Coordinates of C-alpha atoms in Angstrom, one line a residue:
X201 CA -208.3 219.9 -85.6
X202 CA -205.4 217.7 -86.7
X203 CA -207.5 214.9 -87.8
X204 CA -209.5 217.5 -90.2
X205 CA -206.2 218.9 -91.7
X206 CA -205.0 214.9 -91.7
X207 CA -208.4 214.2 -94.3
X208 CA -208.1 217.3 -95.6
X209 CA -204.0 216.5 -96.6
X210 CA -205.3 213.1 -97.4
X211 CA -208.2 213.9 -99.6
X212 CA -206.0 216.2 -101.3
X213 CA -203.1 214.0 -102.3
X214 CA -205.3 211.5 -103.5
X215 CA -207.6 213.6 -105.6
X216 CA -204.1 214.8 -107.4
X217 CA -203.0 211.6 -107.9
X218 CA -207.0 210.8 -109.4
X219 CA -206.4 213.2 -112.0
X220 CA -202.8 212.3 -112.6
X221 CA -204.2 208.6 -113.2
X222 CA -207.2 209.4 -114.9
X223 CA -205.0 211.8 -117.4
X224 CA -202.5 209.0 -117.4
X225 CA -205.2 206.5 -118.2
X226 CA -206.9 208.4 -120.8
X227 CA -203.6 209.0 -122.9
X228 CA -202.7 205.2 -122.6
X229 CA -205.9 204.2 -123.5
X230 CA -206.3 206.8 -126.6
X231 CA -203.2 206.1 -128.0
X232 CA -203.1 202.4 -127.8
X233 CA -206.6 202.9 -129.4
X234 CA -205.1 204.7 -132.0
X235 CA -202.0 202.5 -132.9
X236 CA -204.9 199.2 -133.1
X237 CA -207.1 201.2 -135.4
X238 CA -204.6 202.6 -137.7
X239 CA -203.0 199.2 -138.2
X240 CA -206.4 198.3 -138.8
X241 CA -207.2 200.9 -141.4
X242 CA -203.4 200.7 -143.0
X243 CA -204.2 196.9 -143.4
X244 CA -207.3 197.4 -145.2
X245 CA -206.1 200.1 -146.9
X246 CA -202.9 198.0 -148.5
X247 CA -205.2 195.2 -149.6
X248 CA -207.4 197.2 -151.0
X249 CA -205.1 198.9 -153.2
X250 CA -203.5 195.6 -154.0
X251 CA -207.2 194.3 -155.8
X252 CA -207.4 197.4 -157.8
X253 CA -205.7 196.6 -160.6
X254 CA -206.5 192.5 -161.0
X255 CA -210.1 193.5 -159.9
X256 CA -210.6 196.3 -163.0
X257 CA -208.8 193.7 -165.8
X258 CA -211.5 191.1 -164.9
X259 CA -214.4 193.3 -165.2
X260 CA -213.0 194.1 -168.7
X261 CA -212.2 190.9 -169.6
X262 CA -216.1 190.2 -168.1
X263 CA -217.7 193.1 -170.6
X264 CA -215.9 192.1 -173.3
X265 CA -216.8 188.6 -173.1
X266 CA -220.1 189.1 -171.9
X267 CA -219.6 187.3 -168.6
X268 CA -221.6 188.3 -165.5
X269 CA -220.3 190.4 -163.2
X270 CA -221.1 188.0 -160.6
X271 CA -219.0 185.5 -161.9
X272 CA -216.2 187.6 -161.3
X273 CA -213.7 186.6 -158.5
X274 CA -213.2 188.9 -156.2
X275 CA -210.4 189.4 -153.6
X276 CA -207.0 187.3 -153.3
X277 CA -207.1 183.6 -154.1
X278 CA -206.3 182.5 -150.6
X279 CA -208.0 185.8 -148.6
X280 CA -207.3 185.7 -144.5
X281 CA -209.8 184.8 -142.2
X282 CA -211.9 187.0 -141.6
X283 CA -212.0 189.5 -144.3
X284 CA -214.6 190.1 -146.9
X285 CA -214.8 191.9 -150.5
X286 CA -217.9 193.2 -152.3
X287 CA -218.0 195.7 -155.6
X288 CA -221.1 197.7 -154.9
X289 CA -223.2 199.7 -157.7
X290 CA -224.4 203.2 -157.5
X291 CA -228.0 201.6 -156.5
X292 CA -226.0 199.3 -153.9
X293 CA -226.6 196.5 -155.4
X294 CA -224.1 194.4 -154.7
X295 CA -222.0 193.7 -158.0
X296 CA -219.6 190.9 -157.1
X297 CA -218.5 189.5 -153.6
X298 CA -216.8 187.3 -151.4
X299 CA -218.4 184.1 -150.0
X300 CA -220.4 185.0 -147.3
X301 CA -221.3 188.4 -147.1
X302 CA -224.9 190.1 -146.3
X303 CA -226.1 193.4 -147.5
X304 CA -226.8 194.3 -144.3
X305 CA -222.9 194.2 -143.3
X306 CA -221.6 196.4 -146.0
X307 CA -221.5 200.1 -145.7
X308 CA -224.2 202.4 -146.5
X309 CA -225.5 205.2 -148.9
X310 CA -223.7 207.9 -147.0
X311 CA -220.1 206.1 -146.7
X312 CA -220.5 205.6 -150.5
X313 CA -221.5 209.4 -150.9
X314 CA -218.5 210.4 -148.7
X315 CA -216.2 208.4 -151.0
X316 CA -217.5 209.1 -154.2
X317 CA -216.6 212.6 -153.5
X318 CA -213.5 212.2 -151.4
X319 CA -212.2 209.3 -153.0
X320 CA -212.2 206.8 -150.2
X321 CA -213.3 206.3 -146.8
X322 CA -213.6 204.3 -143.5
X323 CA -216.7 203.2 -142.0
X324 CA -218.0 200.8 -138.6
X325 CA -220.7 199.1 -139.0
X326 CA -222.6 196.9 -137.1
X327 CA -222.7 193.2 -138.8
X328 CA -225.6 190.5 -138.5
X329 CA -223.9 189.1 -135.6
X330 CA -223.5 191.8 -133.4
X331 CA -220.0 192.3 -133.9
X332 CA -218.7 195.7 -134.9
X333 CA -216.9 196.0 -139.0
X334 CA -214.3 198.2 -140.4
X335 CA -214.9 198.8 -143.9
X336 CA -212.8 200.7 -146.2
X337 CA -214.7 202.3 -149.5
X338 CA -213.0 203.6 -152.7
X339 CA -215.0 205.0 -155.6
X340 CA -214.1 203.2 -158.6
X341 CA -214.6 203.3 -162.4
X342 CA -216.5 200.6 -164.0
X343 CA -216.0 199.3 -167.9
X344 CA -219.1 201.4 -169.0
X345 CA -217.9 204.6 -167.0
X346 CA -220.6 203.8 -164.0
X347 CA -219.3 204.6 -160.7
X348 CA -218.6 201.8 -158.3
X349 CA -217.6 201.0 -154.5
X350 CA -215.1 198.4 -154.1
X351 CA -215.4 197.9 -150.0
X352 CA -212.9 195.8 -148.1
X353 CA -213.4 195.3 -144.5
X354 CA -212.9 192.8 -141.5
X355 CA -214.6 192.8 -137.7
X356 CA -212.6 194.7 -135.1
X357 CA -213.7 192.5 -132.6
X358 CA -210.4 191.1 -131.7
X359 CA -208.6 194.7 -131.1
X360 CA -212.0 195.8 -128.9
X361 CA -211.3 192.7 -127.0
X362 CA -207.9 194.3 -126.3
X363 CA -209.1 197.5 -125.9
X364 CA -212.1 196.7 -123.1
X365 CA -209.1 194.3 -120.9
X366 CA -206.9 197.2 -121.2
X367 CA -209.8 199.7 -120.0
X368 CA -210.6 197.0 -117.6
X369 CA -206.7 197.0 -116.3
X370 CA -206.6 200.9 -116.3
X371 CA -209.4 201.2 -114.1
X372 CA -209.0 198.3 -111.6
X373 CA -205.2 199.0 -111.5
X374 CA -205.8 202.8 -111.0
X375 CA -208.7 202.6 -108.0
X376 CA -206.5 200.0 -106.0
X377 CA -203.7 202.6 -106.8
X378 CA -205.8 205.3 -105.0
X379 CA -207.3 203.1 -102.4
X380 CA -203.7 202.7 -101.6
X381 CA -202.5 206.4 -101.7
X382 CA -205.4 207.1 -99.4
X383 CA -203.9 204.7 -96.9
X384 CA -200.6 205.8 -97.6
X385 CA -201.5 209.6 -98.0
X386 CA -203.3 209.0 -94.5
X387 CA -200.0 207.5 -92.9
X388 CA -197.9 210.5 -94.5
X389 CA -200.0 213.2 -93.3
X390 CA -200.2 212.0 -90.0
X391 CA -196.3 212.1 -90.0
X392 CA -196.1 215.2 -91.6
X393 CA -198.4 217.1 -89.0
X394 CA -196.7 214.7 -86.0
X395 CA -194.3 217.3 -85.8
X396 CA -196.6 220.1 -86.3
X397 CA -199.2 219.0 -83.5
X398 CA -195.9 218.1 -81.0
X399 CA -195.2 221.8 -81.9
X400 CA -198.7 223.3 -81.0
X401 CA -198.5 221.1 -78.1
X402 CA -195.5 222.4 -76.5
X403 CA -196.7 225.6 -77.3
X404 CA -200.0 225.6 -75.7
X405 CA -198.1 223.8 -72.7
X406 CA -196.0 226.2 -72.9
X407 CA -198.7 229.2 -72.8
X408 CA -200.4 227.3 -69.5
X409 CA -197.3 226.7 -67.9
X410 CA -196.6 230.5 -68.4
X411 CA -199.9 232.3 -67.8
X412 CA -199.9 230.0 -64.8
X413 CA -196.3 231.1 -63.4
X414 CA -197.3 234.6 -64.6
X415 CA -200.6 234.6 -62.2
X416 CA -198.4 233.8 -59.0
X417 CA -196.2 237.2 -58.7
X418 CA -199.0 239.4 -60.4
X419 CA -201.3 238.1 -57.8
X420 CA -199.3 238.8 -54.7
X421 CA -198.4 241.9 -56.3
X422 CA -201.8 243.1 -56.5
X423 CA -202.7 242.1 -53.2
X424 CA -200.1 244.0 -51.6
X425 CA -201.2 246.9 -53.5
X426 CA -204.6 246.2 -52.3
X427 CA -202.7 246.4 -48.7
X428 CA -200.9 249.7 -49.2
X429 CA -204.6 250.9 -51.1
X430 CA -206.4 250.2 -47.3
X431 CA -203.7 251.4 -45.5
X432 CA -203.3 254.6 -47.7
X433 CA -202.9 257.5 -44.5
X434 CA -200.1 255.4 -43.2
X435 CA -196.2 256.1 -44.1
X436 CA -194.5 254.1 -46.5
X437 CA -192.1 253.0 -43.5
X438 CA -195.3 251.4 -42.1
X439 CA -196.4 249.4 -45.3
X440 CA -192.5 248.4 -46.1
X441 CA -193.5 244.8 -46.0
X442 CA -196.0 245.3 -48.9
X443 CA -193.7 247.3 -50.1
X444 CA -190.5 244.7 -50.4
X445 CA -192.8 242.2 -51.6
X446 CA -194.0 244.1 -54.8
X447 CA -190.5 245.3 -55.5
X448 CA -189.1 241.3 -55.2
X449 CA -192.4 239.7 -57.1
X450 CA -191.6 242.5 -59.5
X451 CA -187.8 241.4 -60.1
X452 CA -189.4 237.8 -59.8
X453 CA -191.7 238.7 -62.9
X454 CA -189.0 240.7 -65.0
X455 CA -186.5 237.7 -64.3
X456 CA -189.1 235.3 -65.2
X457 CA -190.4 237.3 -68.7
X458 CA -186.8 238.1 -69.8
X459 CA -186.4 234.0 -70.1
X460 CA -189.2 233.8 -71.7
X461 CA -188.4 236.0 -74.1
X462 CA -184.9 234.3 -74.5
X463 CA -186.5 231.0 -75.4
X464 CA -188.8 232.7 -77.9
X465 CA -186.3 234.0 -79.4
X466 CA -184.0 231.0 -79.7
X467 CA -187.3 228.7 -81.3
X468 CA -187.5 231.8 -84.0
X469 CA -184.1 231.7 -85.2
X470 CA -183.6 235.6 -83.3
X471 CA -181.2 234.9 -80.9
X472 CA -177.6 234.7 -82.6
X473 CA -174.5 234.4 -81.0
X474 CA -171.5 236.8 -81.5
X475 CA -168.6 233.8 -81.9
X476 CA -165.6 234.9 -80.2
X477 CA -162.3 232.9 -78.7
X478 CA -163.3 232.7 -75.4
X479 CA -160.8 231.5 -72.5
X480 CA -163.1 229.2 -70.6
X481 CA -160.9 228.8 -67.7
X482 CA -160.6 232.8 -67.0
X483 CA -164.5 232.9 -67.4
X484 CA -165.0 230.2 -64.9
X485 CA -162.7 231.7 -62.2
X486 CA -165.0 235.2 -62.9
X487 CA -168.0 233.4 -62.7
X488 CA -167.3 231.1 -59.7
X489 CA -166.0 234.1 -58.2
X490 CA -169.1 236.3 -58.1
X491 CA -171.1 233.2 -57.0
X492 CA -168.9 232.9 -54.4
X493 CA -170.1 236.1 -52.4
X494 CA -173.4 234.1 -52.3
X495 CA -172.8 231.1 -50.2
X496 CA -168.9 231.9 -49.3
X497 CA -165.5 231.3 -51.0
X498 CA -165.7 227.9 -49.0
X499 CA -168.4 226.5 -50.8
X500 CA -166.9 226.0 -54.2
X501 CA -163.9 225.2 -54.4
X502 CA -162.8 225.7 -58.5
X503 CA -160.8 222.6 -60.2
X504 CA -158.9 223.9 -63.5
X505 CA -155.7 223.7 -65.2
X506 CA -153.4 226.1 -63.2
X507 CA -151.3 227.4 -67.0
X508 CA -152.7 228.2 -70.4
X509 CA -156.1 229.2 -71.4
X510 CA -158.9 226.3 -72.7
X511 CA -160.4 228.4 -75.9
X512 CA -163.5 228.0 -77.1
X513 CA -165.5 229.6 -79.7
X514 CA -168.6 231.0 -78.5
X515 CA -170.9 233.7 -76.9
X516 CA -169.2 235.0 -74.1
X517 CA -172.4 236.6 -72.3
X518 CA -174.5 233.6 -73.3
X519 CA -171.8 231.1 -71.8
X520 CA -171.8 233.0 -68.7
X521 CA -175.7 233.0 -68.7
X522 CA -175.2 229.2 -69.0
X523 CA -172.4 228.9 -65.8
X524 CA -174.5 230.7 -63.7
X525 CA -177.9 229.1 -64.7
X526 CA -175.7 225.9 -63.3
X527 CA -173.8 227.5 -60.4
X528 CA -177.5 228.5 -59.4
X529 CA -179.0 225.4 -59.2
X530 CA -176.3 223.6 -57.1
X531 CA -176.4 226.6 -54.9
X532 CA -180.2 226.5 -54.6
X533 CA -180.6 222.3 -54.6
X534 CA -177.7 221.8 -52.8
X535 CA -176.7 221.0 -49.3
X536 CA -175.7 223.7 -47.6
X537 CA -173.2 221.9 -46.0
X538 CA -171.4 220.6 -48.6
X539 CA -169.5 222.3 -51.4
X540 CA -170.6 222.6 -54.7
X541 CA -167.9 221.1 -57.1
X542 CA -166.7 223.1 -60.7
X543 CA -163.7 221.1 -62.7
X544 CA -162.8 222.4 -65.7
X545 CA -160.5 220.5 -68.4
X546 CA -159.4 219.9 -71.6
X547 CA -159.6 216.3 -73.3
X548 CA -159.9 214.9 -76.8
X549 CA -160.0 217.9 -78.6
X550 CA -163.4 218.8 -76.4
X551 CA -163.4 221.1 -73.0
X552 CA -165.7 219.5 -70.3
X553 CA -167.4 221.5 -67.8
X554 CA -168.6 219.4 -64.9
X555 CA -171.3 221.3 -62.1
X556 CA -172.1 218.9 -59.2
X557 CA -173.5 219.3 -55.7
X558 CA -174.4 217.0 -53.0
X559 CA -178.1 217.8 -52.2
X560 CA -181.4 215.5 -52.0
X561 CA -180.5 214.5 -56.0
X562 CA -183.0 213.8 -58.3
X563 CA -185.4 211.1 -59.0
X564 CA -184.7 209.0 -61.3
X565 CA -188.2 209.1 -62.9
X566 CA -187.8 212.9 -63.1
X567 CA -184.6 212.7 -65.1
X568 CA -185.9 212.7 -68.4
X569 CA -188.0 215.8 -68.4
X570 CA -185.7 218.2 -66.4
X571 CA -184.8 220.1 -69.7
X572 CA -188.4 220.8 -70.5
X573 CA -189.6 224.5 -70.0
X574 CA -191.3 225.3 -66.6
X575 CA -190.8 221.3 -65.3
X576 CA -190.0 221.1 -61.7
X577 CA -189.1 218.0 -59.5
X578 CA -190.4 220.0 -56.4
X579 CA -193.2 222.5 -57.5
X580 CA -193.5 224.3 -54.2
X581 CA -189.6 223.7 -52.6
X582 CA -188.8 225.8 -56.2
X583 CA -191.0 228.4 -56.2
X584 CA -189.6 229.3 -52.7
X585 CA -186.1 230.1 -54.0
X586 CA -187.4 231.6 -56.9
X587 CA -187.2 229.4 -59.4
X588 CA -189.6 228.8 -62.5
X589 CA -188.3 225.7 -64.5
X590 CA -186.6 227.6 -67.0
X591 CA -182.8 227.7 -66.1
X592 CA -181.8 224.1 -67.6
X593 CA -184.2 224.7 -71.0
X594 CA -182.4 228.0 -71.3
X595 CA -178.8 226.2 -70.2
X596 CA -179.6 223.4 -72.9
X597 CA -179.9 225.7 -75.9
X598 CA -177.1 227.3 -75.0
X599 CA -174.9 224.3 -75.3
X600 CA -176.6 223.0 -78.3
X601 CA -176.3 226.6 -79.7
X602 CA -172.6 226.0 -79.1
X603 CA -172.5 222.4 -80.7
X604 CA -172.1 221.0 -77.6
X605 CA -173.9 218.3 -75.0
X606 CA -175.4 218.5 -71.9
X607 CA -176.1 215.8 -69.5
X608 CA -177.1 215.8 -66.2
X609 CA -176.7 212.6 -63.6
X610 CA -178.1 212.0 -60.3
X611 CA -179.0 210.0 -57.2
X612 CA -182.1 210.7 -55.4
X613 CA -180.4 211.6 -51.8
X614 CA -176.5 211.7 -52.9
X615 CA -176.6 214.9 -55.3
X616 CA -176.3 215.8 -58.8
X617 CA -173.5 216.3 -61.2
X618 CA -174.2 218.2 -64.3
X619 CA -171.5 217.7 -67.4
X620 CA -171.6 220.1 -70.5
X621 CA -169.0 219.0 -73.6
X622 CA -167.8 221.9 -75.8
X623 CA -165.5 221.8 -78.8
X624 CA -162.4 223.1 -78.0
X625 CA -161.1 226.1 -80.7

């Protein structure tokens, strides 16, 4: 599915930039086309004008003196390269022209019918050669009143040279441009979606880890309904086993849906804490103290700063959610022998929290993943106490809520110590 959307975001990208280049292209090329020609036309223009006058004394001076037209010089003494002059008649007979020019590369009866009634107009033509011409044409007045074509023109060869390398530039430069925003629209995409995938991965990890942790009390629930369904004409008293267990998977399930639904709410943005100043040290001692009736006073003894409160700014319920989530754990994991250790103190501006126990640790391969929802170093030793790898996940948002770090350190067979940072108000 991601590699589709990948193409799909790929193909996309690149078909925009296509039309971005080829738009691009197209106005470079058109106006670069333009700017040649009109120079082009401007020049032939300005010399044309410029044989007007000297052209029409000489035909005078011609009639008057009965000289032949032919005779006539035509076109500046020292004329570029490349251009060429010819006075045309009304029959197209050529009346006077440079050296070196053939009928066939002058312009026709319909350019000379466009500027006999316009005036003057441009023309390409296609000379003996191959090459393509530009020829201006101006309707004149001859020295008996007969109309005539003064044509100046030159080849445009050069400027269509220009025009095919730039054409050839355009295109070359603007497919390796594409081939290149395919590969690098390819390499995007896959980043961009990266996080998107890791996201539906999680989730769907997420949805098997639950559906599977779901399965377990609904199960056992069912079959001990099954049980009292068999045993239906005896008393309650007799079925009370059945009966415990469905009422404990029950509180299992409801413990084990109301953390989901915590999590879910924190990844949408729909859990938000309700900042207070919270004395950390008088919500320790409350804490410790209702864990306490769980394993004995004995069993954690409570290190804090005997004067003054240690303020923080936080959730109050969610911070106590997060001190029992860890009091929980070392109870659970822990040696039942040995205490279960909770300092509290104040240093650098942060407050450090510090959980530790002295049960069979953690290994150290396991360490990286014991945030992650529904992980658990010992599958079946946790689902005995009850537990469904979702305590440290939900203790980790907490503290990041909170701007604050958690980090947990271990020894496989000496215990654990877990260390949360907060800032200190």
């Amino acid at each position: 599915m991601f590699t589709r959307a990948r193409w799909k975001l790929t193909l996309a990208f690149a078909g925009a930039l296509a039309v971005i280049l080829a738009l691009t292209g197209t106005a470079v090329y058109l106006s670069v086309r333009a700017t040649l020609y009109n120079r082009v036309n401007d020049d032939l223009k300005a010399r044309l004008e410029r044989e007007v006058p000297p052209l029409a004394a000489r035909l005078v001076n011609a009639s008057r003196m009965g000289q032949p037209f032919h005779q006539i010089p035509i076109g500046p003494s020292s004329a570029a390269a490349g251009y060429f002059y010819a006075l045309v008649g009304e029959d197209r007979a050529v009346v006077v022209s440079s050296t070196s020019v053939q009928p066939q590369d002058l312009a026709g009866a319909e350019a000379e019918q466009r500027a006999l009634t316009q005036g003057s107009t441009f023309v390409d033509v296609e000379s003996s050669e191959g090459d393509t011409l530009r020829i201006y044409v101006r309707a004149v007045r001859g020295p008996g009143g007969q109309n005539l074509f003064l044509e100046v023109g030159r080849s445009i060869e050069p400027e269509q040279t220009l025009l095919r390398g730039l054409l050839f530039v355009l295109v070359a430069g603007g497919g390796a441009g594409l081939v290149l925003a395919l590969i690098g629209g390819f390499f995007i995409a896959g980043r961009a979606l990266r996080p998107i995938q890791a996201a539906m991965d999680r989730q769907n990890t997420f949805v098997a880890d639950a559906s599977h942790e779901l399965r377990t009390p609904l199960a056992l629930i069912r079959a001990s309904a099954e049980l009292l369904q068999r045993h239906r004409d005896d008393t309650v008293q007799a079925n009370m086993e059945s009966v415990d267990d469905i009422i404990c998977e029950t509180d299992r399930l409801s413990n084990l849906v109301g953390r989901m639904l915590s999590l879910a709410r924190a990844d949408a943005g729909q859990a938000p804490l309700e900042l207070t100043d919270v004395d950390m040290r008088e919500l320790t001692e409350d804490v410790v103290r209702q864990a306490r009736k769980l394993c004995g006073p004995e069993r954690i003894p409570l290190d804090v700063p005997a004067d003054g409160p240690l303020t923080v700014r936080g959730d109050a319920s969610r911070l106590r959610e997060l001190l029992f989530i860890l009091l929980d754990n070392a109870i659970k994991y822990g040696d039942a022998r040995e205490p279960v250790g909770v300092t509290l103190h104040q240093s650098d501006g942060k407050l450090l929290l510090r959980v530790s126990d002295k049960g069979q640790g953690i290994p150290e391969h396991a360490l990286p993943r014991v945030f992650d929802r529904f992980y658990r170093v010992d599958k079946a030793r946790s689902r005995e106490k009850g537990g469904a790898g979702l305590g440290l996940a939900i203790a980790r948002w907490i503290v990041e809520a909170h701007g604050g770090t958690i980090r947990i350190d271990s020894v496989e067979g000496e215990g654990t110590s877990v260390t949360v940072e907060l800032p200190a108000a």
